[in-house]
Every structure is written in structure tokens, then in C-alpha cells.
Amino acid sequence: MAIDVYLNFNGNTREAVEYYAEVFGTDAPHIMTFGEAPPDPSHPLPEEAKKLVMHARLQIAGSTVMFSDVFPGMPFTEGNNISLTLMDADEEKITGWFNKLKEGGTVSMELQKTFWSNTYGSLTDKFGIQWQLSQDNGQNG
């Protein structure tokens, strides 16, 4: 298990991830857009979000670095656009870490099943560190 870095950008993720792939000589990144996600009739996708990057990742010097655009209308502050990501196959570990990290913190998304993970949640801990916890089911980007 490793702690991975997740970088958010304000509409220019594709440019950033392609730049970092070139700088570090990595394989071409697989880029998934918000428009490629399964549709949710109760939350229609705004047109301006469809081409934005939902997820991309690179292996840089042995570390996984993941990227996405912030969703239109969500706050973005350059310099605060980094979160740490924990992935593990053990759902109990994910749940335990999440429950401990949320004490005194703020939950952005409670642990839940998503189309990319059986268990995923995000929060900011009591020290202001942003975390994403995800059950690695072998299909993550």
C-alpha cells in the first residue's frame, strides 16, 4: 500500500497531465471525462462539464499521481488543489481509516459504492489535509 497524490485543476487538467507525461517520459495517460461517466437522471451533467477530466493518472518515478478537473461551480484555490489518496482491497481498513480521519474533520462524501469503487469517500481531516479513501477493486484507472 502507498499513499498517492491527487491533483485538481480548474479546467486545464488535460493540458497539465499531458505536460507531466512529456516531462517525466511516462506512457500516454488514459483520460476519462465527466461525460464518459454513467448518466444519473437525477443529476443531469451540465454541457460545460462533459469534456472536463474526471480522472487521469501517471506513474512518475514509482509513484502514482492522479489528476482531475474540479466540477463546474465547485470551489478551487490554486495551492490547495492537492489531496492524499489511500487505496486498499480491504474494505474494513478503508472504513476504519475513514472513521478515524473524519473525527474533528469535515466529510465531503460519505463512504459509499461508486461506479469505480465498492467503497469510496472523501474528507478533510482536523488538520486541514484532504483525503480520498477507495477500495481498490483492481479496476482503478
PDB file of C-alpha atoms in Angstrom, residues 8-114:
ATOM      1  CA  ASN A   8      -7.095  19.043  -9.052  1.00  0.00           C
ATOM      2  CA  PHE A   9      -7.126  21.700 -11.742  1.00  0.00           C
ATOM      3  CA  ASN A  10      -9.619  24.304 -12.878  1.00  0.00           C
ATOM      4  CA  GLY A  11     -10.432  23.179 -16.422  1.00  0.00           C
ATOM      5  CA  ASN A  12      -6.887  22.569 -17.650  1.00  0.00           C
ATOM      6  CA  THR A  13      -6.202  19.038 -16.384  1.00  0.00           C
ATOM      7  CA  ARG A  14      -5.783  17.568 -19.871  1.00  0.00           C
ATOM      8  CA  GLU A  15      -3.049  20.115 -20.620  1.00  0.00           C
ATOM      9  CA  ALA A  16      -1.380  19.512 -17.241  1.00  0.00           C
ATOM     10  CA  VAL A  17      -1.396  15.695 -17.384  1.00  0.00           C
ATOM     11  CA  GLU A  18      -0.079  15.663 -20.973  1.00  0.00           C
ATOM     12  CA  TYR A  19       2.644  18.123 -19.921  1.00  0.00           C
ATOM     13  CA  TYR A  20       3.706  15.975 -16.945  1.00  0.00           C
ATOM     14  CA  ALA A  21       3.658  12.826 -19.096  1.00  0.00           C
ATOM     15  CA  GLU A  22       6.063  14.525 -21.503  1.00  0.00           C
ATOM     16  CA  VAL A  23       8.280  15.975 -18.758  1.00  0.00           C
ATOM     17  CA  PHE A  24       8.661  12.627 -16.968  1.00  0.00           C
ATOM     18  CA  GLY A  25       8.638  10.423 -20.099  1.00  0.00           C
ATOM     19  CA  THR A  26       5.685   8.286 -18.983  1.00  0.00           C
ATOM     20  CA  ASP A  27       3.281   6.260 -21.074  1.00  0.00           C
ATOM     21  CA  ALA A  28       0.448   8.271 -22.596  1.00  0.00           C
ATOM     22  CA  PRO A  29      -2.200   8.795 -19.912  1.00  0.00           C
ATOM     23  CA  HIS A  30      -5.673   7.292 -20.092  1.00  0.00           C
ATOM     24  CA  ILE A  31      -8.013  10.248 -19.587  1.00  0.00           C
ATOM     25  CA  MET A  32     -11.649   9.761 -18.505  1.00  0.00           C
ATOM     26  CA  THR A  33     -14.015  12.722 -18.860  1.00  0.00           C
ATOM     27  CA  PHE A  34     -17.109  13.505 -16.789  1.00  0.00           C
ATOM     28  CA  GLY A  35     -19.096  12.905 -19.985  1.00  0.00           C
ATOM     29  CA  GLU A  36     -17.934   9.266 -20.036  1.00  0.00           C
ATOM     30  CA  ALA A  37     -19.388   8.534 -16.578  1.00  0.00           C
ATOM     31  CA  PRO A  38     -22.693   6.639 -16.399  1.00  0.00           C
ATOM     32  CA  PRO A  39     -25.548   9.183 -16.600  1.00  0.00           C
ATOM     33  CA  ASP A  40     -27.564   9.983 -13.483  1.00  0.00           C
ATOM     34  CA  PRO A  41     -31.062  11.211 -14.446  1.00  0.00           C
ATOM     35  CA  SER A  42     -31.475  12.931 -11.069  1.00  0.00           C
ATOM     36  CA  HIS A  43     -28.274  14.965 -11.662  1.00  0.00           C
ATOM     37  CA  PRO A  44     -28.007  15.853 -15.370  1.00  0.00           C
ATOM     38  CA  LEU A  45     -24.478  16.745 -16.454  1.00  0.00           C
ATOM     39  CA  PRO A  46     -24.019  20.384 -17.472  1.00  0.00           C
ATOM     40  CA  GLU A  47     -22.708  20.753 -21.027  1.00  0.00           C
ATOM     41  CA  GLU A  48     -19.561  22.596 -19.802  1.00  0.00           C
ATOM     42  CA  ALA A  49     -18.609  19.575 -17.650  1.00  0.00           C
ATOM     43  CA  LYS A  50     -18.736  16.876 -20.331  1.00  0.00           C
ATOM     44  CA  LYS A  51     -15.211  17.420 -21.728  1.00  0.00           C
ATOM     45  CA  LEU A  52     -13.581  18.106 -18.360  1.00  0.00           C
ATOM     46  CA  VAL A  53     -11.262  15.435 -16.962  1.00  0.00           C
ATOM     47  CA  MET A  54     -12.850  13.282 -14.264  1.00  0.00           C
ATOM     48  CA  HIS A  55      -9.769  11.106 -13.774  1.00  0.00           C
ATOM     49  CA  ALA A  56      -6.297  10.542 -15.193  1.00  0.00           C
ATOM     50  CA  ARG A  57      -3.203   9.002 -13.670  1.00  0.00           C
ATOM     51  CA  LEU A  58       0.502   8.726 -14.327  1.00  0.00           C
ATOM     52  CA  GLN A  59       3.277   6.619 -12.834  1.00  0.00           C
ATOM     53  CA  ILE A  60       6.051   9.113 -12.082  1.00  0.00           C
ATOM     54  CA  ALA A  61       9.308   7.754 -10.663  1.00  0.00           C
ATOM     55  CA  GLY A  62       7.480   4.863  -8.978  1.00  0.00           C
ATOM     56  CA  SER A  63       4.649   6.976  -7.548  1.00  0.00           C
ATOM     57  CA  THR A  64       1.066   7.202  -8.718  1.00  0.00           C
ATOM     58  CA  VAL A  65      -0.073  10.757  -9.393  1.00  0.00           C
ATOM     59  CA  MET A  66      -3.754  11.239 -10.224  1.00  0.00           C
ATOM     60  CA  PHE A  67      -5.450  14.248 -11.789  1.00  0.00           C
ATOM     61  CA  SER A  68      -8.922  15.733 -12.304  1.00  0.00           C
ATOM     62  CA  ASP A  69     -10.715  18.976 -13.039  1.00  0.00           C
ATOM     63  CA  VAL A  70     -12.933  20.452 -10.351  1.00  0.00           C
ATOM     64  CA  PHE A  71     -16.592  20.171 -11.294  1.00  0.00           C
ATOM     65  CA  PRO A  72     -18.114  23.449 -12.585  1.00  0.00           C
ATOM     66  CA  GLY A  73     -19.338  25.554  -9.677  1.00  0.00           C
ATOM     67  CA  MET A  74     -17.109  23.818  -7.101  1.00  0.00           C
ATOM     68  CA  PRO A  75     -14.548  25.960  -5.250  1.00  0.00           C
ATOM     69  CA  PHE A  76     -10.965  25.974  -6.493  1.00  0.00           C
ATOM     70  CA  THR A  77      -7.970  27.608  -4.860  1.00  0.00           C
ATOM     71  CA  GLU A  78      -4.616  27.174  -6.557  1.00  0.00           C
ATOM     72  CA  GLY A  79      -2.195  25.755  -3.997  1.00  0.00           C
ATOM     73  CA  ASN A  80      -4.981  23.929  -2.124  1.00  0.00           C
ATOM     74  CA  ASN A  81      -5.640  21.569  -5.010  1.00  0.00           C
ATOM     75  CA  ILE A  82      -3.836  18.517  -3.629  1.00  0.00           C
ATOM     76  CA  SER A  83      -5.285  15.563  -1.705  1.00  0.00           C
ATOM     77  CA  LEU A  84      -3.787  12.316  -0.475  1.00  0.00           C
ATOM     78  CA  THR A  85      -5.368   9.078  -1.657  1.00  0.00           C
ATOM     79  CA  LEU A  86      -5.391   5.738   0.156  1.00  0.00           C
ATOM     80  CA  MET A  87      -6.407   2.641  -1.796  1.00  0.00           C
ATOM     81  CA  ASP A  88      -6.612  -0.830  -0.337  1.00  0.00           C
ATOM     82  CA  ALA A  89      -8.504  -4.010  -1.244  1.00  0.00           C
ATOM     83  CA  ASP A  90      -9.673  -4.423   2.371  1.00  0.00           C
ATOM     84  CA  GLU A  91     -12.999  -2.631   2.923  1.00  0.00           C
ATOM     85  CA  GLU A  92     -12.619  -2.848   6.709  1.00  0.00           C
ATOM     86  CA  LYS A  93      -9.303  -0.968   6.560  1.00  0.00           C
ATOM     87  CA  ILE A  94     -10.825   1.726   4.348  1.00  0.00           C
ATOM     88  CA  THR A  95     -13.794   2.100   6.718  1.00  0.00           C
ATOM     89  CA  GLY A  96     -11.583   2.203   9.820  1.00  0.00           C
ATOM     90  CA  TRP A  97      -9.226   4.813   8.380  1.00  0.00           C
ATOM     91  CA  PHE A  98     -12.136   6.919   7.141  1.00  0.00           C
ATOM     92  CA  ASN A  99     -13.903   6.857  10.505  1.00  0.00           C
ATOM     93  CA  LYS A 100     -10.731   7.864  12.372  1.00  0.00           C
ATOM     94  CA  LEU A 101      -9.778  10.604   9.901  1.00  0.00           C
ATOM     95  CA  LYS A 102     -13.253  12.168   9.969  1.00  0.00           C
ATOM     96  CA  GLU A 103     -13.116  12.735  13.761  1.00  0.00           C
ATOM     97  CA  GLY A 104     -12.922  16.528  14.100  1.00  0.00           C
ATOM     98  CA  GLY A 105     -12.833  16.883  10.328  1.00  0.00           C
ATOM     99  CA  THR A 106     -15.334  17.560   7.546  1.00  0.00           C
ATOM    100  CA  VAL A 107     -16.740  14.811   5.327  1.00  0.00           C
ATOM    101  CA  SER A 108     -17.103  15.785   1.654  1.00  0.00           C
ATOM    102  CA  MET A 109     -18.534  12.425   0.572  1.00  0.00           C
ATOM    103  CA  GLU A 110     -19.542   9.661   2.986  1.00  0.00           C
ATOM    104  CA  LEU A 111     -18.233   6.175   2.237  1.00  0.00           C
ATOM    105  CA  GLN A 112     -20.373   4.656  -0.498  1.00  0.00           C
ATOM    106  CA  LYS A 113     -20.394   2.437  -3.560  1.00  0.00           C
ATOM    107  CA  THR A 114     -19.499   4.270  -6.773  1.00  0.00           C
TER     108      THR A 114
END
